[in-house]
Amino acid sequence: MRLLIVGTLEGYITAAGKIAMQRGAKVSHTDSIEGALNALRAAAGADLVMIDVKLDIAAFIESLKAERITIPVVACGIGTDAAAAVKAIRAGAKEYIPLPPDAELIAAVLEAVAEESHAIVCQDPAMLATLRMADQVAPSDASVLITGESGTGKELMARYIHRKSRRSDAPFVAVNCAAIPENLLESELFGHEKGAFTGAVARRLGRFEEANGGTLLLDELSEMHPRLQAKLLRAIQEKEIDRIGSSQPVKVNVRLIATSNRNLENEVRSGNFREDLYFRLNVFSVAIPSLRERPADIPMIADHFLKKYAQANGLGEKRLSDDALLMLRAHHWRGNVRELENTMHRAVLLSKSETVGPESIMLTSQMLAPEGSAQASIPANSPVANPFAGPGGTVPPAPRGYAPPAAPGYPSSYAPPPNHAAGAAAYGNAGAASGAPAVQGLVGRTVAEVERDLIIGTLSHCLGNRTHAANILGISIRTLRNKLKQYSEEGVAVPPPGTEERAAM
Ligand SMILES: Nc1ncnc2c1ncn2[C@@H]1O[C@H](COP(=O)(O)OP(=O)(O)OP(=O)(O)O)[C@@H](O)[C@H]1O
């Protein structure tokens, strides 16, 4: 994690830098916006900018946009100057950090940006076997294709392979191909020369050059436009890239790791993905099992996140009750580890005591309402609208005692245990019986249809705010965007982004 501090931070640069370094960040400093832009144009780059609120943040963010540099910016200023904070946020800063710097706050911001904890928690034989395979391929320079459902830990695995490789001291650079619009992705990957397009006031090095000597992760590669696929293929074959606007190729030495949660072979067959590129990238493939296929990981990962979020929220130690664990084991985990992580985060915030019981576990299936049912429109005061609603609002729903039947091909142990309905009834106000009609209402519809309605319904409820909707749905913003793109292409009306998000675009 590389932090770039811009400005004097009212004399608190040393204090803020020290805190960040203690949390493992590499810190650099520049006095001016021009200095910051120069640093960001160079391969040294940064993952986060912390800027003095007294500087012209709006102009800085405009320049970043014009030069197609994507980086989160947080503003820092003395005390709680509300007007300055609002101005900075309006200009596009992600956060406002009051000075003098608070160690916990800075740590939280760094963690939110960098998600520094990259340990793979696992004990299931299926996942251990996958890790052994990754260990074998890591030391070589071979390209790796990591596949797996959304939220299984593909990016985490890519970082693991880099850490175990001979390139571990060189940079690990990740580019999310789905999150960056096609016209910006080319410059993000290959960089540009001064004057290459309107707004390109200086040369900027791309991610390939930034990752030189190290590893470049191309996340969600299947989303890359065919035109760019051709350029990527050339970069791999020739080991050189062309900055936009330059006729001088630049040699690069990069190990490539790509991830996809679509079946790339199918994408090749349907003509969406170049076959030659597929074979170049798929020298070695690591398939991460879904969480359903590694049930022994569920308690261990749940406990890991319970500790993590209890600590992050300044709460004491928490542990799962046996009943709560039973619920987790019986759940289908379509959102895999990410869904489990979100569930445990909610559980930490909802539970009142050291032991986290079933009443604090809100599973995604509880948010699934059949079309036309009273819940289909998601009333404003529902726990779905506000998953953290306290006693003054609504009580979080008790489990319905329903877990989707195990999908064909999955071991039967993933289906609800025989005593699940009885156990669920004891959990609270909605026993197994109330789950049954809800399920019946869904019978006859495909999972894809139900998923689409849930996503569009939740998004409408969130007034188009993608970030809120993704949080409620327990999926990544990337996955949500991919789904919405697909629905639009299929002619389904998708609610436009909320005003805040439009302003941030
Ligand atoms: N084995 C694990 N141990 C601890 N945390 C994990 C594990 N697997 C995944 N996670 C966490 O789950 C979340 C999702 O992981 P990650 O982003 O790597 O998944 P992904 O497969 O790349 O998702 P997507 O396909 O949506 O991009 C992250 O917060 C990650 O840290």
Coordinates of C-alpha atoms and ligand atoms in Angstrom, one line a residue:
M1 CA 0.0 0.0 0.0
R2 CA 1.6 3.3 -1.2
L3 CA 0.4 6.5 0.4
L4 CA 1.1 9.9 -1.2
I5 CA 0.7 12.9 1.2
V6 CA 0.1 16.2 -0.6
G7 CA 0.6 19.5 1.2
T8 CA 1.7 20.4 4.7
L9 CA -1.3 18.8 6.6
E10 CA -1.1 21.8 8.9
G11 CA 2.2 20.5 10.2
Y12 CA 1.0 17.0 10.9
I13 CA 2.7 15.3 7.9
T14 CA 5.2 13.5 10.2
A15 CA 2.5 12.3 12.6
A16 CA 0.2 11.1 9.8
G17 CA 3.1 9.5 7.8
K18 CA 4.3 7.7 10.9
I19 CA 0.9 6.2 11.7
A20 CA 0.5 5.1 8.1
M21 CA 4.0 3.5 8.1
Q22 CA 3.3 1.7 11.3
R23 CA 0.4 0.1 9.5
G24 CA 2.7 -1.1 6.7
A25 CA 2.2 1.7 4.1
K26 CA 5.0 3.1 2.1
V27 CA 4.7 6.9 2.4
S28 CA 5.9 9.6 0.0
H29 CA 5.3 13.4 0.2
T30 CA 5.0 16.3 -2.1
D31 CA 4.1 19.9 -1.3
S32 CA 2.1 20.8 -4.4
I33 CA -0.7 19.5 -6.7
E34 CA 1.8 19.6 -9.6
G35 CA 4.2 17.5 -7.6
A36 CA 1.5 15.0 -6.9
L37 CA 0.5 14.8 -10.5
N38 CA 4.1 14.2 -11.5
A39 CA 4.4 11.4 -9.0
L40 CA 1.2 9.8 -10.2
R41 CA 2.3 10.0 -13.8
A42 CA 5.5 8.1 -13.0
A43 CA 5.6 4.4 -12.5
A44 CA 6.2 4.9 -8.7
G45 CA 2.5 5.7 -8.5
A46 CA 0.4 5.5 -5.3
D47 CA -2.7 3.6 -4.0
L48 CA -4.1 6.5 -2.0
V49 CA -3.7 10.2 -1.9
M50 CA -4.1 12.2 1.4
I51 CA -4.3 15.8 0.5
D52 CA -4.4 19.0 2.6
V53 CA -7.9 20.5 2.5
K54 CA -6.4 23.9 1.9
L55 CA -5.2 22.9 -1.6
D56 CA -7.4 23.1 -4.6
I57 CA -8.9 19.6 -4.3
A58 CA -11.4 20.2 -7.1
A59 CA -8.7 21.2 -9.5
F60 CA -6.6 18.2 -8.5
I61 CA -9.5 15.8 -9.1
E62 CA -10.3 17.4 -12.4
S63 CA -6.7 17.0 -13.5
L64 CA -6.8 13.3 -12.4
K65 CA -10.0 12.8 -14.5
A66 CA -8.6 14.6 -17.5
E67 CA -5.5 12.5 -17.4
R68 CA -7.5 9.4 -16.7
I69 CA -5.7 8.6 -13.5
T70 CA -7.9 6.5 -11.2
I71 CA -7.0 6.8 -7.5
P72 CA -8.9 7.4 -4.2
V73 CA -8.3 10.8 -2.6
V74 CA -9.0 11.7 1.0
A75 CA -8.8 15.2 2.4
C76 CA -7.3 16.2 5.7
G77 CA -7.9 19.4 7.7
I78 CA -7.8 20.8 11.2
G79 CA -10.5 19.8 13.5
T80 CA -14.0 19.3 12.2
D81 CA -14.4 22.1 9.8
A82 CA -17.7 21.0 8.3
A83 CA -17.7 23.5 5.5
A84 CA -14.2 22.4 4.3
A85 CA -15.1 18.8 4.6
V86 CA -18.3 19.2 2.6
K87 CA -16.4 21.1 -0.1
A88 CA -13.7 18.5 -0.3
I89 CA -16.3 15.6 -0.6
R90 CA -18.3 17.6 -3.2
A91 CA -15.1 18.0 -5.2
G92 CA -14.7 14.2 -5.2
A93 CA -12.7 13.3 -2.1
K94 CA -13.8 9.9 -0.7
E95 CA -13.3 10.9 3.0
Y96 CA -12.4 13.8 5.2
I97 CA -9.9 13.0 8.0
P98 CA -9.8 15.6 10.8
L99 CA -6.3 16.6 12.2
P100 CA -4.5 16.0 14.4
P101 CA -4.5 12.5 12.9
D102 CA -6.2 9.7 14.8
A103 CA -4.3 6.5 14.5
E104 CA -7.5 4.3 14.4
L105 CA -9.1 6.5 11.8
I106 CA -6.1 6.5 9.5
A107 CA -5.8 2.7 9.9
A108 CA -9.5 2.3 9.0
V109 CA -9.1 4.5 5.9
L110 CA -6.0 2.6 4.8
E111 CA -7.6 -0.7 5.4
A112 CA -10.8 0.3 3.5
V113 CA -8.7 1.4 0.5
A114 CA -6.1 -1.4 0.6
E115 CA -7.8 -4.3 2.4
E116 CA -4.4 -5.1 3.7
S117 CA -5.3 -8.4 5.2
H118 CA -4.5 -10.9 2.5
A119 CA -4.3 -14.1 4.5
I120 CA -6.1 -17.0 3.0
V121 CA -8.0 -18.7 5.9
C122 CA -8.8 -22.3 5.1
Q123 CA -8.7 -25.9 6.4
D124 CA -11.0 -27.8 4.0
P125 CA -9.1 -30.4 2.0
A126 CA -10.5 -29.0 -1.3
M127 CA -9.1 -25.6 -0.6
L128 CA -5.8 -27.0 0.8
A129 CA -5.4 -28.9 -2.5
T130 CA -6.0 -25.7 -4.5
L131 CA -3.4 -23.9 -2.4
R132 CA -0.9 -26.7 -3.0
M133 CA -1.4 -26.3 -6.7
A134 CA -0.9 -22.5 -6.4
D135 CA 2.3 -23.2 -4.4
Q136 CA 3.6 -25.3 -7.3
V137 CA 3.0 -22.7 -10.0
A138 CA 3.9 -19.7 -8.0
P139 CA 7.8 -19.8 -8.4
S140 CA 7.6 -20.1 -12.2
D141 CA 6.9 -17.1 -14.5
A142 CA 4.0 -18.8 -16.2
S143 CA 0.8 -16.9 -16.7
V144 CA -2.0 -18.1 -14.5
L145 CA -5.8 -18.0 -15.0
I146 CA -7.7 -18.1 -11.7
T147 CA -11.3 -19.1 -12.1
G148 CA -14.1 -19.4 -9.5
E149 CA -17.5 -18.0 -8.7
S150 CA -17.8 -14.4 -7.5
G151 CA -16.5 -13.9 -4.0
T152 CA -14.5 -17.2 -3.8
G153 CA -11.2 -15.3 -3.2
K154 CA -9.7 -15.1 -6.7
E155 CA -7.9 -11.8 -6.1
L156 CA -6.7 -13.1 -2.7
M157 CA -5.3 -16.1 -4.5
A158 CA -3.5 -13.9 -7.1
R159 CA -1.8 -12.0 -4.2
Y160 CA -0.9 -15.3 -2.6
I161 CA 0.8 -16.5 -5.9
H162 CA 2.7 -13.2 -6.1
R163 CA 3.9 -13.4 -2.5
K164 CA 5.1 -17.0 -3.1
S165 CA 6.9 -16.0 -6.4
R166 CA 10.4 -14.9 -7.1
R167 CA 8.9 -11.5 -7.9
S168 CA 7.5 -11.0 -4.4
D169 CA 9.8 -8.0 -3.7
A170 CA 8.6 -6.3 -6.9
P171 CA 5.2 -4.6 -7.3
F172 CA 1.9 -6.4 -7.4
V173 CA -0.5 -4.3 -9.5
A174 CA -4.2 -5.1 -9.9
V175 CA -6.4 -3.7 -12.6
N176 CA -10.1 -4.4 -12.6
C177 CA -11.1 -4.7 -16.2
A178 CA -14.8 -4.6 -15.4
A179 CA -14.7 -1.4 -13.3
I180 CA -12.9 0.8 -15.8
P181 CA -14.7 2.0 -18.9
E182 CA -13.1 0.7 -22.2
N183 CA -11.8 4.1 -23.3
L184 CA -10.0 4.6 -20.0
L185 CA -8.8 1.0 -19.7
E186 CA -6.3 1.3 -22.5
S187 CA -4.6 4.3 -21.0
E188 CA -4.7 2.6 -17.5
L189 CA -2.9 -0.4 -18.9
F190 CA -0.5 1.0 -21.4
G191 CA -0.2 4.7 -20.3
H192 CA -0.1 7.7 -22.7
E193 CA 2.1 10.4 -24.0
K194 CA 1.7 14.1 -23.6
G195 CA -0.9 15.4 -26.0
A196 CA -2.2 11.9 -26.9
F197 CA -5.8 13.1 -26.2
T198 CA -7.5 16.2 -24.8
G199 CA -6.4 16.5 -21.2
A200 CA -3.2 14.5 -21.6
V201 CA -1.0 17.3 -20.4
A202 CA 1.9 15.1 -19.5
R203 CA 3.2 11.5 -20.1
R204 CA 1.7 8.9 -17.8
L205 CA 3.0 5.4 -17.4
G206 CA 0.5 2.7 -17.4
R207 CA 0.0 -0.4 -15.1
F208 CA 2.2 -2.6 -17.3
E209 CA 5.1 -0.3 -16.7
E210 CA 4.2 0.1 -13.0
A211 CA 4.2 -3.7 -12.6
N212 CA 7.6 -4.0 -14.3
G213 CA 9.6 -6.8 -12.7
G214 CA 6.5 -7.9 -10.7
T215 CA 3.0 -9.2 -11.3
L216 CA 0.0 -7.7 -13.1
L217 CA -3.4 -9.0 -12.1
L218 CA -6.0 -8.5 -14.8
D219 CA -9.2 -8.9 -12.7
E220 CA -12.4 -9.9 -14.5
L221 CA -10.6 -10.2 -17.8
S222 CA -13.6 -11.6 -19.6
E223 CA -15.1 -8.1 -19.5
M224 CA -12.3 -6.7 -21.7
H225 CA -13.3 -5.3 -25.1
P226 CA -12.1 -7.4 -28.1
R227 CA -10.1 -4.4 -29.4
L228 CA -8.1 -4.2 -26.2
Q229 CA -7.8 -8.0 -26.1
A230 CA -5.8 -7.7 -29.4
K231 CA -3.5 -5.1 -27.8
L232 CA -3.0 -7.2 -24.7
L233 CA -2.1 -10.2 -26.8
R234 CA 0.6 -8.2 -28.5
A235 CA 1.9 -7.0 -25.1
I236 CA 2.2 -10.6 -24.0
Q237 CA 3.7 -12.0 -27.2
E238 CA 6.2 -9.2 -27.8
K239 CA 6.8 -8.4 -24.1
E240 CA 6.4 -4.7 -25.0
I241 CA 3.7 -2.1 -24.9
D242 CA 2.8 1.0 -26.8
R243 CA 1.8 4.0 -24.8
I244 CA -1.2 5.8 -26.4
G245 CA 0.2 8.5 -28.7
S246 CA 3.7 6.9 -28.9
S247 CA 5.4 5.1 -31.7
Q248 CA 8.2 3.9 -29.5
P249 CA 7.4 0.5 -27.9
V250 CA 8.5 0.0 -24.3
K251 CA 9.9 -3.4 -23.1
V252 CA 8.2 -4.8 -20.1
N253 CA 8.8 -7.8 -17.9
V254 CA 5.6 -8.7 -16.2
R255 CA 4.0 -11.9 -15.0
L256 CA 0.3 -12.0 -15.8
I257 CA -2.4 -13.4 -13.6
A258 CA -6.0 -13.1 -14.9
T259 CA -9.2 -13.9 -13.2
S260 CA -12.7 -14.5 -14.5
N261 CA -15.9 -15.6 -12.9
R262 CA -17.4 -16.4 -16.3
N263 CA -16.5 -19.6 -18.1
L264 CA -13.8 -18.3 -20.5
E265 CA -14.0 -21.4 -22.7
N266 CA -17.7 -20.6 -23.3
E267 CA -16.8 -17.0 -24.0
V268 CA -14.2 -18.2 -26.6
R269 CA -16.8 -20.5 -28.1
S270 CA -19.3 -17.7 -28.4
G271 CA -16.8 -15.4 -30.0
N272 CA -16.5 -12.9 -27.1
F273 CA -13.0 -13.8 -26.1
R274 CA -10.0 -14.4 -28.3
E275 CA -8.9 -18.0 -28.4
D276 CA -5.2 -17.1 -28.9
L277 CA -5.3 -14.8 -25.8
Y278 CA -7.1 -17.5 -23.8
F279 CA -4.3 -20.0 -24.5
R280 CA -1.6 -17.4 -23.7
L281 CA -3.1 -16.7 -20.4
N282 CA -4.2 -20.1 -19.4
V283 CA -0.7 -21.7 -19.2
F284 CA -1.7 -22.8 -15.8
S285 CA -5.2 -22.6 -14.3
V286 CA -6.2 -22.5 -10.6
A287 CA -9.9 -23.2 -10.0
I288 CA -11.1 -22.0 -6.6
P289 CA -13.9 -24.2 -5.3
S290 CA -17.1 -22.4 -4.2
L291 CA -17.7 -22.2 -0.5
R292 CA -20.3 -24.9 -0.8
E293 CA -17.7 -27.3 -2.0
R294 CA -15.5 -26.7 1.0
P295 CA -17.8 -26.8 4.0
A296 CA -15.0 -27.3 6.6
D297 CA -13.9 -23.7 5.8
I298 CA -17.2 -22.2 6.9
P299 CA -16.6 -22.2 10.7
M300 CA -13.0 -21.1 10.4
I301 CA -13.7 -18.2 8.0
A302 CA -16.8 -17.2 10.0
D303 CA -14.7 -17.1 13.2
H304 CA -11.9 -15.1 11.4
F305 CA -14.4 -12.4 10.3
L306 CA -16.1 -12.4 13.7
K307 CA -12.8 -11.5 15.3
K308 CA -11.9 -9.0 12.6
Y309 CA -15.1 -7.0 12.7
A310 CA -15.5 -7.2 16.5
Q311 CA -12.0 -5.6 16.8
A312 CA -12.7 -3.1 14.0
N313 CA -15.8 -1.9 15.9
G314 CA -14.1 -1.8 19.2
L315 CA -16.2 -4.6 20.6
G316 CA -15.0 -7.4 22.8
E317 CA -14.3 -11.0 21.7
K318 CA -17.3 -12.7 20.1
R319 CA -17.9 -16.4 19.4
L320 CA -20.6 -18.2 17.5
S321 CA -23.2 -20.3 19.3
D322 CA -23.7 -23.9 18.1
D323 CA -27.1 -23.0 16.6
A324 CA -25.7 -20.1 14.7
L325 CA -23.0 -22.3 13.3
L326 CA -25.6 -24.8 12.2
M327 CA -27.4 -22.1 10.2
L328 CA -24.1 -21.1 8.5
R329 CA -23.3 -24.7 7.6
A330 CA -26.8 -25.2 6.1
H331 CA -26.8 -22.0 4.0
H332 CA -26.2 -22.2 0.2
W333 CA -23.6 -19.3 0.0
R334 CA -24.2 -18.2 -3.5
G335 CA -22.0 -15.1 -2.7
N336 CA -19.3 -17.4 -1.3
V337 CA -16.7 -16.0 1.1
R338 CA -17.8 -12.4 0.4
E339 CA -21.3 -13.2 1.5
L340 CA -20.1 -15.0 4.6
E341 CA -17.9 -12.0 5.4
N342 CA -20.9 -9.6 5.1
T343 CA -23.0 -11.9 7.1
M344 CA -20.5 -12.0 9.9
H345 CA -20.0 -8.2 9.8
R346 CA -23.8 -7.8 10.2
A347 CA -23.8 -10.4 13.0
V348 CA -21.1 -8.5 14.9
L349 CA -23.2 -5.3 14.8
L350 CA -26.5 -7.0 15.6
S351 CA -25.4 -9.2 18.5
K352 CA -25.7 -7.8 21.9
S353 CA -23.6 -10.3 23.8
E354 CA -20.3 -12.2 23.5
T355 CA -22.1 -15.2 22.0
V356 CA -23.5 -14.6 18.6
G357 CA -26.7 -16.5 18.2
P358 CA -29.0 -17.3 15.2
E359 CA -31.0 -14.1 15.9
S360 CA -28.0 -12.1 14.8
I361 CA -27.4 -14.0 11.6
M362 CA -29.2 -12.5 8.6
L363 CA -28.8 -14.7 5.6
T364 CA -29.3 -13.5 2.0
S365 CA -32.1 -16.0 1.5
Q366 CA -34.1 -14.1 4.1
M367 CA -33.9 -11.1 1.7
L368 CA -35.4 -13.1 -1.1
A369 CA -39.1 -12.4 -1.6
P370 CA -41.3 -13.9 -4.3
E371 CA -42.7 -11.6 -6.9
G372 CA -46.0 -10.1 -5.9
S373 CA -45.6 -11.0 -2.2
A374 CA -45.9 -8.3 0.4
Q375 CA -42.2 -8.2 0.7
A376 CA -41.4 -8.0 -3.0
S377 CA -41.4 -4.2 -2.9
I378 CA -39.1 -4.1 0.1
P379 CA -40.8 -1.7 2.4
A380 CA -38.8 1.3 3.6
N381 CA -38.7 0.2 7.2
S382 CA -37.7 -3.4 6.4
P383 CA -34.4 -4.7 7.7
V384 CA -33.4 -5.1 4.0
A385 CA -33.8 -1.4 3.6
N386 CA -31.7 -0.9 6.7
P387 CA -29.9 -4.2 7.6
F388 CA -28.6 -2.6 10.8
A389 CA -32.0 -1.2 12.0
G390 CA -32.0 -1.1 15.8
P391 CA -34.8 -1.8 18.2
G392 CA -36.2 1.7 17.5
G393 CA -36.6 0.7 13.8
T394 CA -37.4 -2.8 12.9
V395 CA -36.1 -5.9 14.5
P396 CA -33.9 -7.9 12.1
P397 CA -36.0 -10.8 10.7
A398 CA -35.4 -14.2 12.3
P399 CA -34.3 -16.9 10.0
R400 CA -37.1 -18.3 8.0
G401 CA -35.8 -21.8 8.5
Y402 CA -35.3 -22.0 4.8
A403 CA -32.1 -22.8 2.9
P404 CA -32.3 -23.4 -0.8
P405 CA -32.1 -27.1 -1.5
A406 CA -28.6 -28.3 -2.4
A407 CA -27.9 -27.9 -6.0
P408 CA -27.4 -31.1 -8.0
G409 CA -23.8 -32.1 -7.8
Y410 CA -23.3 -30.7 -4.3
P411 CA -23.0 -33.0 -1.4
S412 CA -26.2 -33.5 0.5
S413 CA -24.6 -32.3 3.7
Y414 CA -25.2 -28.7 2.3
A415 CA -28.9 -29.1 2.5
P416 CA -30.6 -28.1 5.7
P417 CA -30.1 -30.7 8.4
P418 CA -33.2 -32.7 9.4
N419 CA -33.7 -30.8 12.6
H420 CA -33.2 -27.4 10.9
A421 CA -36.9 -26.5 10.7
A422 CA -37.4 -27.2 14.4
G423 CA -34.3 -25.4 15.2
A424 CA -35.3 -22.4 13.1
A425 CA -38.7 -22.2 14.7
A426 CA -36.9 -21.7 18.0
Y427 CA -34.9 -18.9 16.6
G428 CA -37.7 -16.4 16.6
N429 CA -40.8 -15.0 14.9
A430 CA -40.7 -16.8 11.6
G431 CA -40.4 -20.5 11.7
A432 CA -40.1 -23.0 8.9
A433 CA -43.7 -22.6 8.0
S434 CA -43.4 -19.0 6.9
G435 CA -40.5 -20.0 4.6
A436 CA -42.5 -22.6 2.7
P437 CA -45.0 -20.3 0.9
A438 CA -42.1 -17.9 0.0
V439 CA -40.4 -20.8 -1.7
Q440 CA -43.5 -22.0 -3.4
G441 CA -43.9 -18.5 -4.9
L442 CA -40.6 -19.0 -6.5
V443 CA -41.2 -22.4 -7.9
G444 CA -41.4 -22.4 -11.7
R445 CA -39.1 -19.4 -12.1
T446 CA -35.4 -19.8 -12.9
V447 CA -32.7 -18.8 -10.5
A448 CA -31.5 -16.2 -13.0
E449 CA -35.0 -14.6 -13.1
V450 CA -35.3 -14.4 -9.3
E451 CA -31.8 -13.1 -9.0
R452 CA -32.5 -10.4 -11.6
D453 CA -35.7 -9.3 -9.9
L454 CA -34.0 -9.2 -6.5
I455 CA -31.1 -7.1 -7.9
I456 CA -33.4 -4.6 -9.8
G457 CA -35.8 -4.4 -6.8
T458 CA -33.0 -3.7 -4.3
L459 CA -31.5 -1.2 -6.6
S460 CA -34.8 0.6 -7.1
H461 CA -35.2 0.7 -3.4
C462 CA -31.8 2.2 -3.0
L463 CA -32.8 4.9 -5.5
G464 CA -30.2 3.6 -7.9
N465 CA -27.3 3.8 -5.5
R466 CA -25.0 0.9 -6.7
T467 CA -22.9 0.9 -3.5
H468 CA -25.8 0.6 -1.1
A469 CA -27.5 -2.0 -3.3
A470 CA -24.3 -4.1 -3.5
N471 CA -23.9 -4.0 0.3
I472 CA -27.4 -5.1 0.9
L473 CA -27.2 -7.9 -1.7
G474 CA -23.9 -9.1 -0.3
I475 CA -22.1 -8.9 -3.7
S476 CA -19.2 -6.8 -4.9
I477 CA -19.9 -3.6 -6.7
R478 CA -18.1 -5.1 -9.7
T479 CA -20.4 -8.1 -9.8
L480 CA -23.4 -5.8 -9.5
R481 CA -22.2 -3.7 -12.4
N482 CA -21.6 -6.7 -14.5
K483 CA -25.1 -8.0 -13.9
L484 CA -26.7 -4.6 -14.6
K485 CA -24.7 -4.4 -17.9
Q486 CA -26.0 -7.8 -18.9
Y487 CA -29.6 -6.8 -18.0
S488 CA -29.3 -3.6 -20.0
E489 CA -28.0 -5.5 -23.0
E490 CA -31.0 -7.9 -22.6
G491 CA -33.3 -4.9 -22.7
V492 CA -34.3 -4.8 -19.0
A493 CA -34.9 -1.4 -17.6
V494 CA -32.2 -0.7 -15.0
P495 CA -32.6 2.2 -12.5
P496 CA -30.1 5.0 -13.3
P497 CA -27.3 5.7 -10.7
G498 CA -28.3 7.7 -7.7
T499 CA -27.4 11.4 -7.7
E500 CA -24.4 11.0 -5.4
E501 CA -22.9 8.3 -7.6
R502 CA -23.6 10.3 -10.7
A503 CA -21.7 13.2 -9.1
A504 CA -18.8 10.9 -8.4
M505 CA -18.6 9.5 -11.9
Ligands
LIG1 N1 -10.1 -18.0 2.3 C1 -10.3 -16.7 2.6 N2 -9.9 -16.2 3.8 C2 -10.2 -15.0 4.2 N3 -10.8 -14.1 3.5 C3 -11.2 -14.5 2.3 C4 -11.0 -15.8 1.8 N4 -11.5 -15.9 0.5 C5 -12.0 -14.7 0.2 N5 -11.9 -13.8 1.3 C6 -12.4 -12.4 1.4 O1 -13.6 -12.4 0.7 C7 -13.7 -11.2 -0.1 C8 -13.8 -11.6 -1.6 O2 -12.6 -12.1 -2.0 P1 -12.0 -11.7 -3.5 O3 -12.3 -10.3 -3.8 O4 -10.6 -12.2 -3.6 O5 -13.0 -12.6 -4.4 P2 -13.2 -12.7 -5.9 O6 -13.4 -14.1 -6.3 O7 -12.0 -12.0 -6.6 O8 -14.5 -11.9 -6.1 P3 -15.1 -11.2 -7.5 O9 -15.3 -12.4 -8.5 O10 -16.4 -10.7 -7.1 O11 -14.1 -10.2 -8.0 C9 -12.5 -10.4 0.2 O12 -12.8 -9.5 1.3 C10 -11.5 -11.4 0.7 O13 -10.5 -10.9 1.5

